[in-house]
Each structure stands twice: as structure tokens, then as C-alpha cells.
mmCIF file of C-alpha atoms in Angstrom:
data_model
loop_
_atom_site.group_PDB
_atom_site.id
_atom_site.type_symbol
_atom_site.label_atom_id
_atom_site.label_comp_id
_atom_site.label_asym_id
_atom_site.label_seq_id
_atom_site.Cartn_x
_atom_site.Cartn_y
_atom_site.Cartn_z
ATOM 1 C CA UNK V 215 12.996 35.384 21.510
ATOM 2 C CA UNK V 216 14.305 38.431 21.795
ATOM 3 C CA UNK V 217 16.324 40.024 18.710
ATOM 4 C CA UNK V 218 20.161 40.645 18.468
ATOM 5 C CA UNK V 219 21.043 44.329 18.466
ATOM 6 C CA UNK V 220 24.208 44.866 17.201
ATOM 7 C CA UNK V 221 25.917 48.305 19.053
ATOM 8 C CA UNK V 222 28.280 49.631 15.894
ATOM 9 C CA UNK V 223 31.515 50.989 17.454
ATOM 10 C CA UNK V 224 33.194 53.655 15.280
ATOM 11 C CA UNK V 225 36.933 54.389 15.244
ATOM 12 C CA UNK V 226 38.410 55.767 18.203
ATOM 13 C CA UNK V 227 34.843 54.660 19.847
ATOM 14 C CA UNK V 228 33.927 52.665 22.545
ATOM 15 C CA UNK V 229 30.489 50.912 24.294
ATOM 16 C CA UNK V 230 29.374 48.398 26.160
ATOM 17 C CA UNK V 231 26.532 45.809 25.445
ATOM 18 C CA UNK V 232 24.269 42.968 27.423
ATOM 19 C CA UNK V 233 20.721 41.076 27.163
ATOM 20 C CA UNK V 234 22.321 38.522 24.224
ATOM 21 C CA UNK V 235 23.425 41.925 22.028
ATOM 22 C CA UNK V 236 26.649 42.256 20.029
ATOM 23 C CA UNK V 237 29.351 44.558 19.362
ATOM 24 C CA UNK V 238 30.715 45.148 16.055
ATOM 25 C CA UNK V 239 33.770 47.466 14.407
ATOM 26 C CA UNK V 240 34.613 47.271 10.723
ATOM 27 C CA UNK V 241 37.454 48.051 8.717
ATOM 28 C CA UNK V 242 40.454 47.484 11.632
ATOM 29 C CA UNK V 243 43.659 47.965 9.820
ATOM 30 C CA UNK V 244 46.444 48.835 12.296
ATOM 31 C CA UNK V 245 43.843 49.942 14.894
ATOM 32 C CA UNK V 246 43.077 47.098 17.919
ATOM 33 C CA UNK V 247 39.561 45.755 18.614
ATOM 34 C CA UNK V 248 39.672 45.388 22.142
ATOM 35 C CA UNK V 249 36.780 43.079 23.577
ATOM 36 C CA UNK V 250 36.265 43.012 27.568
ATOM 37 C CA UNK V 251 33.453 40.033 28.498
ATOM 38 C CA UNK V 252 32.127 39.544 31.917
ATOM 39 C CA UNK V 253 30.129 35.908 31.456
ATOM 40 C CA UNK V 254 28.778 35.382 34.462
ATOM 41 C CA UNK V 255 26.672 39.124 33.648
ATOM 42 C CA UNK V 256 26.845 38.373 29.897
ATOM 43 C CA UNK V 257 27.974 41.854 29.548
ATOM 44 C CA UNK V 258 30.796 42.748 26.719
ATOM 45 C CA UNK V 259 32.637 45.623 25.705
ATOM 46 C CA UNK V 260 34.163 46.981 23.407
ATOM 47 C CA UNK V 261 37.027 50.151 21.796
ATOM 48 C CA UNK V 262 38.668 50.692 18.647
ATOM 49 C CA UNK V 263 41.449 51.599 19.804
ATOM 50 C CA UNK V 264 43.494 54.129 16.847
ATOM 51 C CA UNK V 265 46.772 55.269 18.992
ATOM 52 C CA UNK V 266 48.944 53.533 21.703
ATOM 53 C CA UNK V 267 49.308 56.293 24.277
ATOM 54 C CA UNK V 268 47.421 59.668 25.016
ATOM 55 C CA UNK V 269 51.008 61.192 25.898
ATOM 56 C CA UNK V 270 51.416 61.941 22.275
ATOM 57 C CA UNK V 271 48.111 63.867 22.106
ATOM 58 C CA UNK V 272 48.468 67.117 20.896
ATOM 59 C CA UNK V 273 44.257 67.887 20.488
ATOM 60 C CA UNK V 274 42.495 69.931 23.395
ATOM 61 C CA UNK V 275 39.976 67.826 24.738
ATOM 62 C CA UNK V 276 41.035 64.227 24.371
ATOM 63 C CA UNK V 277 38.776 61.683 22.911
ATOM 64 C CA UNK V 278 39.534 58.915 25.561
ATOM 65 C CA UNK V 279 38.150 55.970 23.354
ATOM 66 C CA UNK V 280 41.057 56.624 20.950
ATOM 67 C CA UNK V 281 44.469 55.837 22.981
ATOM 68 C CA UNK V 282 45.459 52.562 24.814
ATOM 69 C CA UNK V 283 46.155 53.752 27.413
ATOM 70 C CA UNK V 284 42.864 55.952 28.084
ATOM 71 C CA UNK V 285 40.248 53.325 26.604
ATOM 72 C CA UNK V 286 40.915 50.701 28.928
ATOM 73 C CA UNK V 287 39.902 52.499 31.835
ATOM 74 C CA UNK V 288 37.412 54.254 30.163
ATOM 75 C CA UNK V 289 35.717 51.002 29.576
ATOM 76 C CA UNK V 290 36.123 49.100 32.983
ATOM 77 C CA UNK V 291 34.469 51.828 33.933
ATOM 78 C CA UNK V 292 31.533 51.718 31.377
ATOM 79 C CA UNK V 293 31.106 47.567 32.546
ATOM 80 C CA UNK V 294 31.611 48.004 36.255
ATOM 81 C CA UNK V 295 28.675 50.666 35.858
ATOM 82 C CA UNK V 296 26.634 48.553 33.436
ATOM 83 C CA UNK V 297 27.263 45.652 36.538
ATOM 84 C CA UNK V 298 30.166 43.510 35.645
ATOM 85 C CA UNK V 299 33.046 42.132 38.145
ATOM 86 C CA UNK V 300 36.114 43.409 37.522
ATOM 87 C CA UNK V 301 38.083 40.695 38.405
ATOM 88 C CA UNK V 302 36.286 38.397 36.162
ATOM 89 C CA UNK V 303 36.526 39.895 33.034
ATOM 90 C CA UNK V 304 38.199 38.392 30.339
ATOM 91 C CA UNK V 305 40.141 40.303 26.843
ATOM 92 C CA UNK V 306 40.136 39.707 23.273
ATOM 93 C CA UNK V 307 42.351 41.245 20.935
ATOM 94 C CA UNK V 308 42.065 41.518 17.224
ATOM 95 C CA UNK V 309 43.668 44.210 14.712
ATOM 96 C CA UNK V 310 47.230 45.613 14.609
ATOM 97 C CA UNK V 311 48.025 45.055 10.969
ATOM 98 C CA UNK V 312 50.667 47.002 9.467
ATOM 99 C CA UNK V 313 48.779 47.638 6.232
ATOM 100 C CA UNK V 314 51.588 48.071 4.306
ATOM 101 C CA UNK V 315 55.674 47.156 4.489
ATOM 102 C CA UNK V 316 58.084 49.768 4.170
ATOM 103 C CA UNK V 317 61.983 48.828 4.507
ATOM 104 C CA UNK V 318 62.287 52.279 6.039
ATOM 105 C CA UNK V 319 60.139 51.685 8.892
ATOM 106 C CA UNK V 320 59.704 55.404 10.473
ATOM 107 C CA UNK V 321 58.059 55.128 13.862
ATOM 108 C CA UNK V 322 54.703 56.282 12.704
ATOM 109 C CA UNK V 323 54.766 52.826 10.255
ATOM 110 C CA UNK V 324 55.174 50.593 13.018
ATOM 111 C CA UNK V 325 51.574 51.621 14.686
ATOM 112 C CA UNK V 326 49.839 48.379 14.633
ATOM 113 C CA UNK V 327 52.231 46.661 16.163
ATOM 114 C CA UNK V 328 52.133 49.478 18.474
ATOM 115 C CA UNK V 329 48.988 49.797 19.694
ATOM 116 C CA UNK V 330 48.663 45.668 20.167
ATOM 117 C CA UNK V 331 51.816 46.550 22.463
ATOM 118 C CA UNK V 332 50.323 49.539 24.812
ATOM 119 C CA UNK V 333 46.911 47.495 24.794
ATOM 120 C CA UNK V 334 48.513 44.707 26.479
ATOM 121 C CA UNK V 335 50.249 46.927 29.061
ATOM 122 C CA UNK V 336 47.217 48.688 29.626
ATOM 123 C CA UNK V 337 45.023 45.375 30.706
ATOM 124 C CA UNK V 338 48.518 44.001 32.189
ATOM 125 C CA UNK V 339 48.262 46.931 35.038
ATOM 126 C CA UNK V 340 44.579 45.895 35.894
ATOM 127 C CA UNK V 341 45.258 42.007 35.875
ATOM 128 C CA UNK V 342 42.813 41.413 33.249
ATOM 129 C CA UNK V 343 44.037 37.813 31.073
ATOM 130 C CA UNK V 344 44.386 38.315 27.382
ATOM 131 C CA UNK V 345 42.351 34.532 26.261
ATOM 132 C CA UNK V 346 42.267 34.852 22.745
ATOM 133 C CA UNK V 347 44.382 37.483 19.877
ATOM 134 C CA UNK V 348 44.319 38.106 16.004
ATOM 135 C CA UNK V 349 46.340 40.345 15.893
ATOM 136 C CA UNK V 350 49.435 41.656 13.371
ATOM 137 C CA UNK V 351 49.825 40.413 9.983
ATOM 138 C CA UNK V 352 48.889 42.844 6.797
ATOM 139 C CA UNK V 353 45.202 42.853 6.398
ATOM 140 C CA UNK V 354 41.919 44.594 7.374
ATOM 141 C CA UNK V 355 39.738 43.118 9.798
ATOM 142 C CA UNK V 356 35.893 43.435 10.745
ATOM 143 C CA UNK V 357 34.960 42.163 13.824
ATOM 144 C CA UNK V 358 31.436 41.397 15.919
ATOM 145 C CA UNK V 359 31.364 40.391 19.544
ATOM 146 C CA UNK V 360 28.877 38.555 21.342
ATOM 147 C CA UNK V 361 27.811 39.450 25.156
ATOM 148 C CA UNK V 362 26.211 35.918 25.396
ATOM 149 C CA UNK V 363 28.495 33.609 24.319
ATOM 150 C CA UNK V 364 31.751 35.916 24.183
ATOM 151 C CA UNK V 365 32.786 34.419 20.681
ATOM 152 C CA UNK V 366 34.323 36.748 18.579
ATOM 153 C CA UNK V 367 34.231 36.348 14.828
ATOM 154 C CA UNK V 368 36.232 38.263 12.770
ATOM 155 C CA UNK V 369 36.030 38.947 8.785
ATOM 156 C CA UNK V 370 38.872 39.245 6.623
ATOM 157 C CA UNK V 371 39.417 39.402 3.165
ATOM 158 C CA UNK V 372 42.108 37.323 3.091
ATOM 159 C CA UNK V 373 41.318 35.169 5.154
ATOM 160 C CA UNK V 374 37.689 34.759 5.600
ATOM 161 C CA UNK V 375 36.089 33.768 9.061
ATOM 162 C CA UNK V 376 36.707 32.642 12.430
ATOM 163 C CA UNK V 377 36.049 32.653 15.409
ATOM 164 C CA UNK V 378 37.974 33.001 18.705
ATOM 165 C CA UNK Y 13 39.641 71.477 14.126
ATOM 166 C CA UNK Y 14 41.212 74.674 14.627
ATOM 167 C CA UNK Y 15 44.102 74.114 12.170
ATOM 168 C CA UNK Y 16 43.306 77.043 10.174
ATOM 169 C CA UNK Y 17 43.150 80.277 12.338
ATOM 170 C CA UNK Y 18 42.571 83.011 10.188
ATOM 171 C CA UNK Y 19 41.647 83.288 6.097
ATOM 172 C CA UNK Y 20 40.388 79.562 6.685
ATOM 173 C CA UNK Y 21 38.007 79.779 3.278
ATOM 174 C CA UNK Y 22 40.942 80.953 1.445
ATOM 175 C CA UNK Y 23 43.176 78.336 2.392
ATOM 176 C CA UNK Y 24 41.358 75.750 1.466
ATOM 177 C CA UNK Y 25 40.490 77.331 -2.099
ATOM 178 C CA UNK Y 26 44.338 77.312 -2.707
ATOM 179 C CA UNK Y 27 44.751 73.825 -1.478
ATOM 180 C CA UNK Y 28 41.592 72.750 -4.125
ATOM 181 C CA UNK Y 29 44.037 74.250 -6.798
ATOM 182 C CA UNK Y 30 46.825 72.310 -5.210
ATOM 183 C CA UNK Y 31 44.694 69.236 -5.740
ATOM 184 C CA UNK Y 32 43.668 70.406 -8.781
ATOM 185 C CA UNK Y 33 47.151 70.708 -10.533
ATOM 186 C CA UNK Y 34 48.214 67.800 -8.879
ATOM 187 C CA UNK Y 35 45.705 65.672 -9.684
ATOM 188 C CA UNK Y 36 45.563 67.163 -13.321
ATOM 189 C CA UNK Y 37 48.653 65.826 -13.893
ATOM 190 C CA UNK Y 38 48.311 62.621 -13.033
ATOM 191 C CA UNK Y 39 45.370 62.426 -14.851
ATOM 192 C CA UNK Y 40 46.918 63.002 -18.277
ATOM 193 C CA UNK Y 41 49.595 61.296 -17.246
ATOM 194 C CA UNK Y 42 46.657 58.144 -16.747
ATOM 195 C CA UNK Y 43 45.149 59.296 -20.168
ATOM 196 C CA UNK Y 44 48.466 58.873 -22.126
ATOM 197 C CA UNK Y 45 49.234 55.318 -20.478
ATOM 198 C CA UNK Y 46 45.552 54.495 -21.282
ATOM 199 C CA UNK Y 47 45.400 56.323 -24.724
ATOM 200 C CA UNK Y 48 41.659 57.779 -23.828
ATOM 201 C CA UNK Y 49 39.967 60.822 -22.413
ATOM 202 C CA UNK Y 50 39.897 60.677 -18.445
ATOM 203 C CA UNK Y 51 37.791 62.980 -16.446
ATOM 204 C CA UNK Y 52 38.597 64.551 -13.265
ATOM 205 C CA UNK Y 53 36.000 66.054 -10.986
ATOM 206 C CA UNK Y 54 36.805 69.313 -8.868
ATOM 207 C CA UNK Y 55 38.837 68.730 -6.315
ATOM 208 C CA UNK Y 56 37.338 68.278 -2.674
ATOM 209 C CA UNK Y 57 39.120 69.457 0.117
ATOM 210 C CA UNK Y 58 37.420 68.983 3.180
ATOM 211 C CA UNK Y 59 37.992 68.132 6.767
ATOM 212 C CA UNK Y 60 36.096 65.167 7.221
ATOM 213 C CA UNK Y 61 35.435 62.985 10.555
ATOM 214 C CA UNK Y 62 37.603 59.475 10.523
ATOM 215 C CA UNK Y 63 34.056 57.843 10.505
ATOM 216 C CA UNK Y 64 33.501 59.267 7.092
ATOM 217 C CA UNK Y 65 36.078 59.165 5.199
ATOM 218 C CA UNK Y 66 35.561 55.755 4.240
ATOM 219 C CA UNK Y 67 32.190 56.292 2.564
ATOM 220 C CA UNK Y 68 33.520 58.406 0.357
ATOM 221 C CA UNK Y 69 34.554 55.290 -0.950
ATOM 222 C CA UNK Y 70 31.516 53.350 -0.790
ATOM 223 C CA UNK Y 71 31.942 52.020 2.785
ATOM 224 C CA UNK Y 72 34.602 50.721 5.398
ATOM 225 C CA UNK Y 73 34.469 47.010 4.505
ATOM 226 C CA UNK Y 74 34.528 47.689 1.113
ATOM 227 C CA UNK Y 75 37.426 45.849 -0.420
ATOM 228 C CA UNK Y 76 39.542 48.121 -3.144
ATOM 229 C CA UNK Y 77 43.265 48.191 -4.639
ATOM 230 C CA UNK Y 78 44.682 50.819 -3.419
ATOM 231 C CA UNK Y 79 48.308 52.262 -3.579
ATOM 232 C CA UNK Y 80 49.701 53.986 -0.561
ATOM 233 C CA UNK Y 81 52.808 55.967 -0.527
ATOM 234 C CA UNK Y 82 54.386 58.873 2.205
ATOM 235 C CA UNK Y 83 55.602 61.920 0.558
ATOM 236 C CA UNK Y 84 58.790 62.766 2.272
ATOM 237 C CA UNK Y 85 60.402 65.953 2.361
ATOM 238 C CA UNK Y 86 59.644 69.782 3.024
ATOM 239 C CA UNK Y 87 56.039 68.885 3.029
ATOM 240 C CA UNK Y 88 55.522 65.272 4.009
ATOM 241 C CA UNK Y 89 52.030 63.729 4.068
ATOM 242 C CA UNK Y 90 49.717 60.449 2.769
ATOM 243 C CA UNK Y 91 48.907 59.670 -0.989
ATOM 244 C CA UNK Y 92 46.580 57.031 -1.870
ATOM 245 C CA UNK Y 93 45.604 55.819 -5.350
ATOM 246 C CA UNK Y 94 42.113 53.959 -4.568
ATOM 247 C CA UNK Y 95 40.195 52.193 -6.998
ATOM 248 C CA UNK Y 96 37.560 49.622 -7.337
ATOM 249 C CA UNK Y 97 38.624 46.308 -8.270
ATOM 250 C CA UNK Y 98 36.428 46.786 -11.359
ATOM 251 C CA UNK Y 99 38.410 49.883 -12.247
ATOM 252 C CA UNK Y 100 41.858 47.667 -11.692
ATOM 253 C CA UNK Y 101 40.720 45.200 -13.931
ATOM 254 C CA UNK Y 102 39.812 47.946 -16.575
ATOM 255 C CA UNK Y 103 43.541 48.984 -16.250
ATOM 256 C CA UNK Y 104 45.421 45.952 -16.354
ATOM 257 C CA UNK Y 105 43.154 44.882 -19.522
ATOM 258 C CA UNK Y 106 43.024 48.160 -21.198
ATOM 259 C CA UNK Y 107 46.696 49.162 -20.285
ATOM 260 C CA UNK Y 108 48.739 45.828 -20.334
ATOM 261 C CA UNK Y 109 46.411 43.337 -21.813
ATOM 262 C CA UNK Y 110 46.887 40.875 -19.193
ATOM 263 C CA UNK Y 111 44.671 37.497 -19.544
ATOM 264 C CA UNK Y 112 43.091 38.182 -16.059
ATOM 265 C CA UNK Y 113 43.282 35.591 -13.303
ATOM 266 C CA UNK Y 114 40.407 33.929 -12.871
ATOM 267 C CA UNK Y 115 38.683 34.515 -9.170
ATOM 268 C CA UNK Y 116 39.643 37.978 -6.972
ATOM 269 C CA UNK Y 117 43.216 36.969 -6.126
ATOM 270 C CA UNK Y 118 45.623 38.909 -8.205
ATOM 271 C CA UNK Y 119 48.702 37.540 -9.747
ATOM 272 C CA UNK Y 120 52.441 38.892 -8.548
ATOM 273 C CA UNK Y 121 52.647 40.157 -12.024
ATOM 274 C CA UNK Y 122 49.130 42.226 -11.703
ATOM 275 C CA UNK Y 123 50.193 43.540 -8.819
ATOM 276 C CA UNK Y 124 53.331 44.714 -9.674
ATOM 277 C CA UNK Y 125 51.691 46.759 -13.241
ATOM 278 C CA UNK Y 126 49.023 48.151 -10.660
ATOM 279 C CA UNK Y 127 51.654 48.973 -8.217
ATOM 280 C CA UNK Y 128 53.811 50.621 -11.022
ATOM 281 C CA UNK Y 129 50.549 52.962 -12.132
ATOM 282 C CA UNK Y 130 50.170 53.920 -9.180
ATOM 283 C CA UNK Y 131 53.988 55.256 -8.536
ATOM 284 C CA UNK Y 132 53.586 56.662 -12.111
ATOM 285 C CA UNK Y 133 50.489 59.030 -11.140
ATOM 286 C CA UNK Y 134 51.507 59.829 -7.740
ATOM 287 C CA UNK Y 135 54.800 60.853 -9.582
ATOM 288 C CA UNK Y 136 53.309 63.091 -11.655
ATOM 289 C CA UNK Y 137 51.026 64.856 -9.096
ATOM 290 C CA UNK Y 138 53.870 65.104 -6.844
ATOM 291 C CA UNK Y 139 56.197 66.429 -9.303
ATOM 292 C CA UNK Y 140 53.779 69.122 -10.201
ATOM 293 C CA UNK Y 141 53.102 70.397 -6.296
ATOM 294 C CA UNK Y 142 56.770 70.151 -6.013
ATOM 295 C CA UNK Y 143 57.230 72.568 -8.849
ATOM 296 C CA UNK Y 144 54.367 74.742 -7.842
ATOM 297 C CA UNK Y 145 55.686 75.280 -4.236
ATOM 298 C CA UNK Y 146 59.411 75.276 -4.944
ATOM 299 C CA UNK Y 147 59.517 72.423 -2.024
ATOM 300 C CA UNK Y 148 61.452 69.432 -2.361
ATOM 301 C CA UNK Y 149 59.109 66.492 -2.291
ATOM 302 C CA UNK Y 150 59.807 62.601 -2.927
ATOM 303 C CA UNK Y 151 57.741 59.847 -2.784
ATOM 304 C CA UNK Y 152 58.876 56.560 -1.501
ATOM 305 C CA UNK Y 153 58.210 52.903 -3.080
ATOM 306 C CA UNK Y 154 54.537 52.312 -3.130
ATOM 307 C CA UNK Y 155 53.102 49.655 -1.523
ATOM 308 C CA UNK Y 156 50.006 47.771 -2.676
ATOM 309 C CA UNK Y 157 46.850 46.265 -0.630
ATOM 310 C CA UNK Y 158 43.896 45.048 -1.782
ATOM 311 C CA UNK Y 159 41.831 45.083 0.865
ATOM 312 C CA UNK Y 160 38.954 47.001 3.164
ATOM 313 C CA UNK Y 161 38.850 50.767 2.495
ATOM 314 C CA UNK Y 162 38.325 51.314 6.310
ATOM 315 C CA UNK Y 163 41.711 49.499 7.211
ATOM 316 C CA UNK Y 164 43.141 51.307 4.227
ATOM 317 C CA UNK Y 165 42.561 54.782 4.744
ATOM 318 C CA UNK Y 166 42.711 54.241 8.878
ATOM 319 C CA UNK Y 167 46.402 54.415 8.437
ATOM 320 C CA UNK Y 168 46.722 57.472 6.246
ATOM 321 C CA UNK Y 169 44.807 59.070 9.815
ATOM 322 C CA UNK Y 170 47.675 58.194 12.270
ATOM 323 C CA UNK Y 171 49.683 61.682 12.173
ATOM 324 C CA UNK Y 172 45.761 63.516 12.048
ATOM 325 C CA UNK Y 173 44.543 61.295 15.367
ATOM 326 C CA UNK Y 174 46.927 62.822 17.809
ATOM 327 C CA UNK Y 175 45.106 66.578 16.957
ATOM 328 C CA UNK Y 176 41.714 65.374 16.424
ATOM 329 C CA UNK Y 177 38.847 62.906 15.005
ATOM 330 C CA UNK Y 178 38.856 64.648 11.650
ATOM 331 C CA UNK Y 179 41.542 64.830 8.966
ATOM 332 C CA UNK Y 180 42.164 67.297 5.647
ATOM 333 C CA UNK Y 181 42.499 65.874 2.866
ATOM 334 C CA UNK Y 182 42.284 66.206 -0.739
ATOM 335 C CA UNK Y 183 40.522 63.777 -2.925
ATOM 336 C CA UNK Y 184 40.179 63.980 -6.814
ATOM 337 C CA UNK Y 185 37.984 61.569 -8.441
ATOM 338 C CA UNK Y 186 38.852 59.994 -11.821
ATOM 339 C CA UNK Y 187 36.619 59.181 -13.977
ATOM 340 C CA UNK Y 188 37.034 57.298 -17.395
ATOM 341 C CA UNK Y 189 34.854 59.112 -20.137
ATOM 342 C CA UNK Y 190 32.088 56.292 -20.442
ATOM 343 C CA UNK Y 191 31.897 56.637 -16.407
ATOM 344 C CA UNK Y 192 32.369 52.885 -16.763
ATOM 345 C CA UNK Y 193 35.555 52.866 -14.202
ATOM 346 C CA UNK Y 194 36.989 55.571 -11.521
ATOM 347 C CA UNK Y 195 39.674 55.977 -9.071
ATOM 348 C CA UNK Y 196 40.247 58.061 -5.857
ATOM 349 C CA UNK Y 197 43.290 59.944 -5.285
ATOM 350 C CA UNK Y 198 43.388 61.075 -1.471
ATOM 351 C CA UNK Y 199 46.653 63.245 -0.506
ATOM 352 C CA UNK Y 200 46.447 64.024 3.187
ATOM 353 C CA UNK Y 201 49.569 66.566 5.044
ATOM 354 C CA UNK Y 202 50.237 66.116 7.980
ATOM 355 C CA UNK Y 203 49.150 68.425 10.057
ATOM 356 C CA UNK Y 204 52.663 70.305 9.902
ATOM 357 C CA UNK Y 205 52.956 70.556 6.614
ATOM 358 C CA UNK Y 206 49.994 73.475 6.322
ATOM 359 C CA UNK Y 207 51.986 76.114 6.708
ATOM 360 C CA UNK Y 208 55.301 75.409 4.898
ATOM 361 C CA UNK Y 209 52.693 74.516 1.602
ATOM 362 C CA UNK Y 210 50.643 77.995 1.980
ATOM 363 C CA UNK Y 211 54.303 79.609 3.520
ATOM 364 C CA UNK Y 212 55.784 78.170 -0.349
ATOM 365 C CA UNK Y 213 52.822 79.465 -1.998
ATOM 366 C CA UNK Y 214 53.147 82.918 -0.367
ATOM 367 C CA UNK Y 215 49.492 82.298 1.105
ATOM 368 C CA UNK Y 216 49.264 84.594 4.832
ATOM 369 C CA UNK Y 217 49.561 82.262 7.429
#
């Protein structure tokens, strides 16, 4: 049998994986883990996704992996190429926390719940169904996807494991 | 990143003395609540790739108290107070005595004396940059997670993502005189506040 890479995706990172391999991102705190799974092609992707929309960029060249609204396209991309169908593709979401509570909640504080937001829109405008979420609450997450069996298990340390 | 056009090296010796002061404070401030010698390493100041930043603290999923606050005012920016939960334990026992919980959940109580630390040193270092620069700075309530460094620190990155995939920031490193226990204190402007700090500091921008 054939062994289990595991791709690692840093932040504001994105890649694609087949054959049986996984994806994995550690330490989400109000970034999203999107997860994009073709299983007819067992072929997954995934972005850690740090900021909800590349309108607010101020750096030269933008790192497309890092905004909502630039990831998602970025990665259809990277699975039509790698021989998924689009219109069978399936989306995970995990991440979003707002790490910590503030009664003054400037914009800037609200980003999780931000980025979960823009994600959605972005998959919304290419018809891709949302099937499973963990996403909000106050906690870190780590998170490993599978391009076989499209689970996606997610570490906390609050709350452990699961899988959706 | 190309925050720093001109008399880069310079800047970012007078921003290690900014940490330094700042984080000297707060770490007699730590040796009088504590009643024993704590060290303090130099200063870093570096800008560091968001991928990174977490091993400074011994990896992304690894799970520490930390104490997060935004400085608000003329120069607003992160603060953290990061330590191990060995080091939190250390406190709470050598501080406030407390029986200690059994297992790694931490009573309300615990939480609240960690929480309160915290605010005290962050005080302290603030205070002193705020008399240093003649800028008005205030911190607001902490607030308190115990949890994975990465998700910790990821949020402290926000204001940095939108210029870049690297952030400056300032970390001290505590150290208690046996070397038994040590903490992290990460302050990290926003990008905006560069120039009003050297501006203050009559630094040429």
C-alpha cells in the first residue's frame, strides 16, 4: 500500500492533493480552512484563508492564497488543472474563531467571523455546496483533510476531535 | 517589506531600545510581584514571515496562556504576554499560592490572577513607551486564551496581512533566574504606527 503524504498548507497558503494523500493546516484561529473535494477524482484542496477580501490589500504583489475572495478561484483553478469537475466539487469549512472577546468590537476584531462570511460568498458565486462547517466559537483549530475519503478531522484544544 | 525606506538598521536599533525599556519595566514590575530576580534577554526586533512567528514559541499547535491586549491611541498596535503553561503554573503558585486544579483546565479564579498579571506588565511596558515618546497610549481590558500559539499570534497579524506575509514585531523573553520558567512578550504596531513612534522619538523618517 502506498503511504499517506500529508501536503502542509501554511497561512495564507494553498495546494491541492490526490492518490489517497492529505492536506493539513495547524493553528487556525480566526483564519478559515477551506477544503474543496472532488470524489469521483479523489482529488482535495485546500487554503488558509487569513483576510476576507483582497480590496483591502495595500501590499504590491498580492499573495492570492491569503484573501477570500482571491483563494477560491485560485484553487478551482489548481483542481480543474490537477483533473477535477467543477461542478462536482464539494466545501468544507472550519476556522473563524474570534480568539478573544472585546465589548468594543472594532472592525478589525470581528475577522473570523469575517472571513467565514466572504468565504461563503466566494463559493456562493461558483455554485459550489458548503456540506459540512466548524466554524466560529473562541478556539484554535488544526485541521487534516483527506483526498480519499473527504473526512475532515479537526483538533482542538478544547474540544478534542472530530470529524466532519 | 519595504516599510522602512531609508536608515532601516537604525530604526530598528531604536525600536530594540523601545522593547528594551518597555519590556524592562515590566520585568521588574514581574520581579516585585514575584519577589525574585527575573532575566530579560535583548530584545529582538525582527520582521519575521507569518509562518514563523509561531516557532518562536515552540510551534503553531503548541498550546500556551497567553494575554492579548490592543494598545489604543497615538500609536496603536498588538501586545501579547505568552507563556508556557508550566511558566503559568509557576506564577499562580509562586505569586498567589493557589492549590492548583488538578488536570489542564484552569479555574475562573486562575484565570482571572493570570489575566490580572498580564494587564499589570503590559501596564508597565506601556506606561514606559508612553513616557518615552510623549504619545498617549492605553491599553484596553486583556483578554485571556489558553490555547494554540498559531491561532494566538494569527490574530495579532491581521492589520500586517493586508501589506505583506511578514510582520515587525518586538519580542522580549523572560526568563526566571533558575531558567526553570519564561514568558514571551510580543508588541507588534501596526504598520501606521512606525512613523508617529520614530516621528515622537525624533528618529528621521
Amino acid at each position: 500500500m502506498k503511504e499517506v503524504i500529508i501536503v502542509k498548507i501554511g497561512m495564507a497558503d494553498l495546494n491541492v492533493a490526490s492518490g489517497g494523500d492529505s492536506l493539513k493546516t495547524t493553528g487556525l484561529g480566526s483564519c478559515v480552512g477551506l477544503t474543496l473535494h472532488d470524489a469521483n477524482q479523489g482529488i482535495a484542496g485546500m487554503a488558509h484563508i487569513m483576510l476576507p477580501s483582497s480590496d483591502i490589500a495595500r501590499e504590491g504583489q498580492i499573495n492570492i492564497a491569503k484573501y477570500a475572495d482571491t483563494a477560491v478561484p485560485e484553487l478551482l483553478a489548481r483542481l480543474k488543472a490537477g483533473g477535477a469537475n467543477l461542478r462536482r466539487l464539494v466545501a468544507k469549512l472550519a476556522g473563524g474563531a474570534q480568539m478573544f472577546a472585546f465589548a468594543s468590537g472594532s472592525d478589525s476584531m470581528r475577522i473570523g467571523p469575517r472571513n467565514v462570511e466572504s468565504t461563503k460568498l466566494a463559493l456562493a458565486s461558483y455554485n459550489i455546496p458548503i456540506i459540512a462547517e466548524d466554524t466560529g466559537g473562541n478556539f484554535g483549530r488544526t485541521i487534516e483533510f483527506s483526498s480519499a475519503s473527504g473526512i475532515l478531522t479537526i483538533r482542538s484544544v478544547q474540544n478534542g476531535v472530530k470529524e466532519i | 517589506m519595504e516599510l522602512f525606506s531609508n536608515n532601516a538598521e537604525f530604526k530598528m536599533d531604536v525600536l530594540r531600545e523601545v522593547g528594551n525599556i518597555g519590556a524592562g519595566h515590566a520585568a521588574t514590575a514581574l520581579s516585585r510581584l514575584l519577589d525574585k530576580p527575573i532575566d530579560m534577554a535583548v530584545p529582538k526586533v525582527s520582521f519575521i514571515p507569518f509562518e514563523d512567528i509561531a516557532d518562536r514559541v515552540g510551534g503553531a499547535e503548541e498550546v500556551v496562556v497567553a494575554i492579548f491586549l490592543r494598545v489604543e491611541g497615538e500609536a496603536p498596535g498588538n501586545m501579547f504576554f505568552l507563556m508556557s503553561q508550566y511558566q503559568a503554573r509557576v506564577l499562580l503558585q509562586g505569586l498567589l499560592h493557589f492549590e492548583l486544579s488538578e488536570g489542564p483546565e484552569y479555574s475562573e479564579m486562575e484565570l482571572s490572577a493570570l489575566s490580572e498579571i498580564g494587564n499589570i506588565l503590559a501596564g508597565s511596558y506601556l506606561s514606559s513607551l508612553a513616557d518615552l515618546t510623549g504619545l498617549p497610549l492605553s491599553p484596553t481590558v486583556p483578554a485571556i486564551a489558553v490555547d494554540m500559539a498559531g491561532a494566538i499570534l494569527s490574530y495579532g497579524l491581521v492589520q500586517f496581512g493586508t501589506m505583506g506575509d511578514e510582520a515587525l514585531l518586538i519580542d522580549t523573553t523572560f526568563l526566571e533566574d533558575d531558567r526553570q520558567a519564561e514568558g514571551h512578550f510580543f508588541f507588534i504596531p501596526d504598520p501606521e504606527s512606525f512613523e508617529r513612534l520614530f516621528r515622537a522619538l525624533g528618529v528621521p523618517i
